mmCIF file of C-alpha atoms in Angstrom:
data_model
loop_
_atom_site.group_PDB
_atom_site.id
_atom_site.type_symbol
_atom_site.label_atom_id
_atom_site.label_comp_id
_atom_site.label_asym_id
_atom_site.label_seq_id
_atom_site.Cartn_x
_atom_site.Cartn_y
_atom_site.Cartn_z
ATOM 1 C CA GLN A 24 -17.189 -2.148 -32.558
ATOM 2 C CA LEU A 25 -18.731 -1.740 -29.126
ATOM 3 C CA ALA A 26 -19.036 1.816 -27.904
ATOM 4 C CA CYS A 27 -17.652 2.675 -24.497
ATOM 5 C CA PRO A 28 -20.473 2.786 -21.935
ATOM 6 C CA LEU A 29 -20.446 6.160 -20.216
ATOM 7 C CA ASP A 30 -22.750 4.973 -17.461
ATOM 8 C CA LEU A 31 -22.486 1.526 -15.932
ATOM 9 C CA GLY A 32 -25.397 2.417 -13.664
ATOM 10 C CA CYS A 33 -25.557 -0.849 -11.755
ATOM 11 C CA HIS A 34 -22.092 -0.070 -10.384
ATOM 12 C CA SER A 35 -22.527 3.704 -10.203
ATOM 13 C CA VAL A 36 -19.683 4.377 -12.611
ATOM 14 C CA THR A 37 -20.123 7.511 -14.652
ATOM 15 C CA ARG A 38 -17.754 9.710 -16.603
ATOM 16 C CA GLN A 39 -17.746 12.030 -13.566
ATOM 17 C CA THR A 40 -16.711 9.323 -11.097
ATOM 18 C CA LEU A 41 -14.061 8.021 -13.480
ATOM 19 C CA ASN A 42 -12.636 11.537 -13.727
ATOM 20 C CA ASN A 43 -12.832 12.169 -9.963
ATOM 21 C CA GLU A 44 -11.383 8.875 -8.718
ATOM 22 C CA PRO A 45 -8.300 6.961 -9.701
ATOM 23 C CA ARG A 46 -9.537 5.711 -13.053
ATOM 24 C CA GLN A 47 -7.748 2.393 -13.196
ATOM 25 C CA GLY A 48 -8.917 1.392 -9.717
ATOM 26 C CA LYS A 49 -12.553 2.180 -10.532
ATOM 27 C CA VAL A 50 -12.363 0.286 -13.817
ATOM 28 C CA ARG A 51 -10.752 -2.645 -11.976
ATOM 29 C CA GLU A 52 -13.708 -2.653 -9.551
ATOM 30 C CA VAL A 53 -16.186 -2.869 -12.435
ATOM 31 C CA PHE A 54 -14.082 -5.559 -14.143
ATOM 32 C CA ASN A 55 -13.972 -7.634 -10.953
ATOM 33 C CA ASN A 56 -17.739 -7.293 -10.507
ATOM 34 C CA TYR A 57 -18.307 -8.963 -13.874
ATOM 35 C CA ASP A 58 -15.483 -11.507 -13.646
ATOM 36 C CA ALA A 59 -17.878 -13.918 -11.929
ATOM 37 C CA ASP A 60 -15.505 -16.894 -11.888
ATOM 38 C CA ARG A 61 -12.533 -14.757 -10.751
ATOM 39 C CA SER A 62 -10.436 -16.010 -13.666
ATOM 40 C CA GLY A 63 -8.967 -12.600 -14.418
ATOM 41 C CA GLN A 64 -10.801 -12.694 -17.747
ATOM 42 C CA ILE A 65 -14.290 -11.726 -18.878
ATOM 43 C CA ASP A 66 -15.756 -14.472 -21.015
ATOM 44 C CA LYS A 67 -18.731 -14.370 -23.353
ATOM 45 C CA GLN A 68 -21.294 -15.098 -20.617
ATOM 46 C CA GLU A 69 -19.810 -12.463 -18.314
ATOM 47 C CA LEU A 70 -19.791 -9.913 -21.147
ATOM 48 C CA ALA A 71 -23.440 -10.756 -21.841
ATOM 49 C CA SER A 72 -24.214 -10.084 -18.161
ATOM 50 C CA LEU A 73 -22.451 -6.712 -18.285
ATOM 51 C CA LEU A 74 -24.287 -5.699 -21.449
ATOM 52 C CA LYS A 75 -27.627 -6.895 -20.042
ATOM 53 C CA ASP A 76 -27.071 -4.731 -16.948
ATOM 54 C CA LEU A 77 -26.491 -1.819 -19.325
ATOM 55 C CA GLY A 78 -29.827 -2.559 -20.992
ATOM 56 C CA ILE A 79 -28.193 -3.907 -24.157
ATOM 57 C CA ASP A 80 -29.615 -7.178 -25.445
ATOM 58 C CA PHE A 81 -27.258 -8.638 -28.043
ATOM 59 C CA THR A 82 -28.043 -11.635 -30.212
ATOM 60 C CA GLY A 83 -25.561 -14.508 -30.116
ATOM 61 C CA SER A 84 -23.800 -13.342 -33.264
ATOM 62 C CA GLU A 85 -23.685 -9.720 -32.086
ATOM 63 C CA LEU A 86 -22.172 -10.871 -28.801
ATOM 64 C CA GLU A 87 -19.545 -12.894 -30.683
ATOM 65 C CA GLU A 88 -18.698 -9.852 -32.817
ATOM 66 C CA GLY A 89 -18.493 -7.603 -29.751
ATOM 67 C CA LEU A 90 -16.231 -10.032 -27.932
ATOM 68 C CA ALA A 91 -13.979 -10.332 -30.976
ATOM 69 C CA ALA A 92 -13.754 -6.528 -31.254
ATOM 70 C CA LEU A 93 -12.659 -6.179 -27.622
ATOM 71 C CA ASP A 94 -10.443 -9.286 -27.522
ATOM 72 C CA LYS A 95 -7.297 -7.833 -29.082
ATOM 73 C CA ASP A 96 -5.116 -10.885 -28.380
ATOM 74 C CA ALA A 97 -7.713 -13.345 -29.763
ATOM 75 C CA SER A 98 -7.717 -15.376 -26.537
ATOM 76 C CA GLY A 99 -11.499 -15.748 -26.551
ATOM 77 C CA THR A 100 -11.826 -13.623 -23.400
ATOM 78 C CA ILE A 101 -11.321 -10.000 -22.372
ATOM 79 C CA ASP A 102 -8.467 -9.353 -19.961
ATOM 80 C CA PHE A 103 -8.243 -6.272 -17.775
ATOM 81 C CA GLU A 104 -6.027 -4.358 -20.207
ATOM 82 C CA GLU A 105 -8.506 -4.924 -23.053
ATOM 83 C CA PHE A 106 -11.417 -3.946 -20.784
ATOM 84 C CA TYR A 107 -9.610 -0.803 -19.617
ATOM 85 C CA ALA A 108 -8.808 0.163 -23.213
ATOM 86 C CA TRP A 109 -12.513 -0.242 -24.092
ATOM 87 C CA LEU A 110 -13.669 1.962 -21.229
ATOM 88 C CA SER A 111 -10.970 4.524 -22.011
ATOM 89 C CA SER A 112 -11.847 4.741 -25.698
ATOM 90 C CA PRO A 113 -13.534 7.908 -26.982
#
């Protein structure tokens, strides 16, 4: 399972800013930044970009496993609710 990133530095999101600003709006901003094709979903390539920006270099199989762990409805992509749940997890 992927751990929740506490610092998405490239978008200046930290635990402090999430606690000081309306959380869902800030998470939506981060989600939209990585939803490159504006589909309303984060696909495997977009997730890889997010993780790369966090300094995490996953292999293809690790990326597949991470996507599957976050993709609760098995759609093959991560919707905003799944993304928000990930960032809100302990």
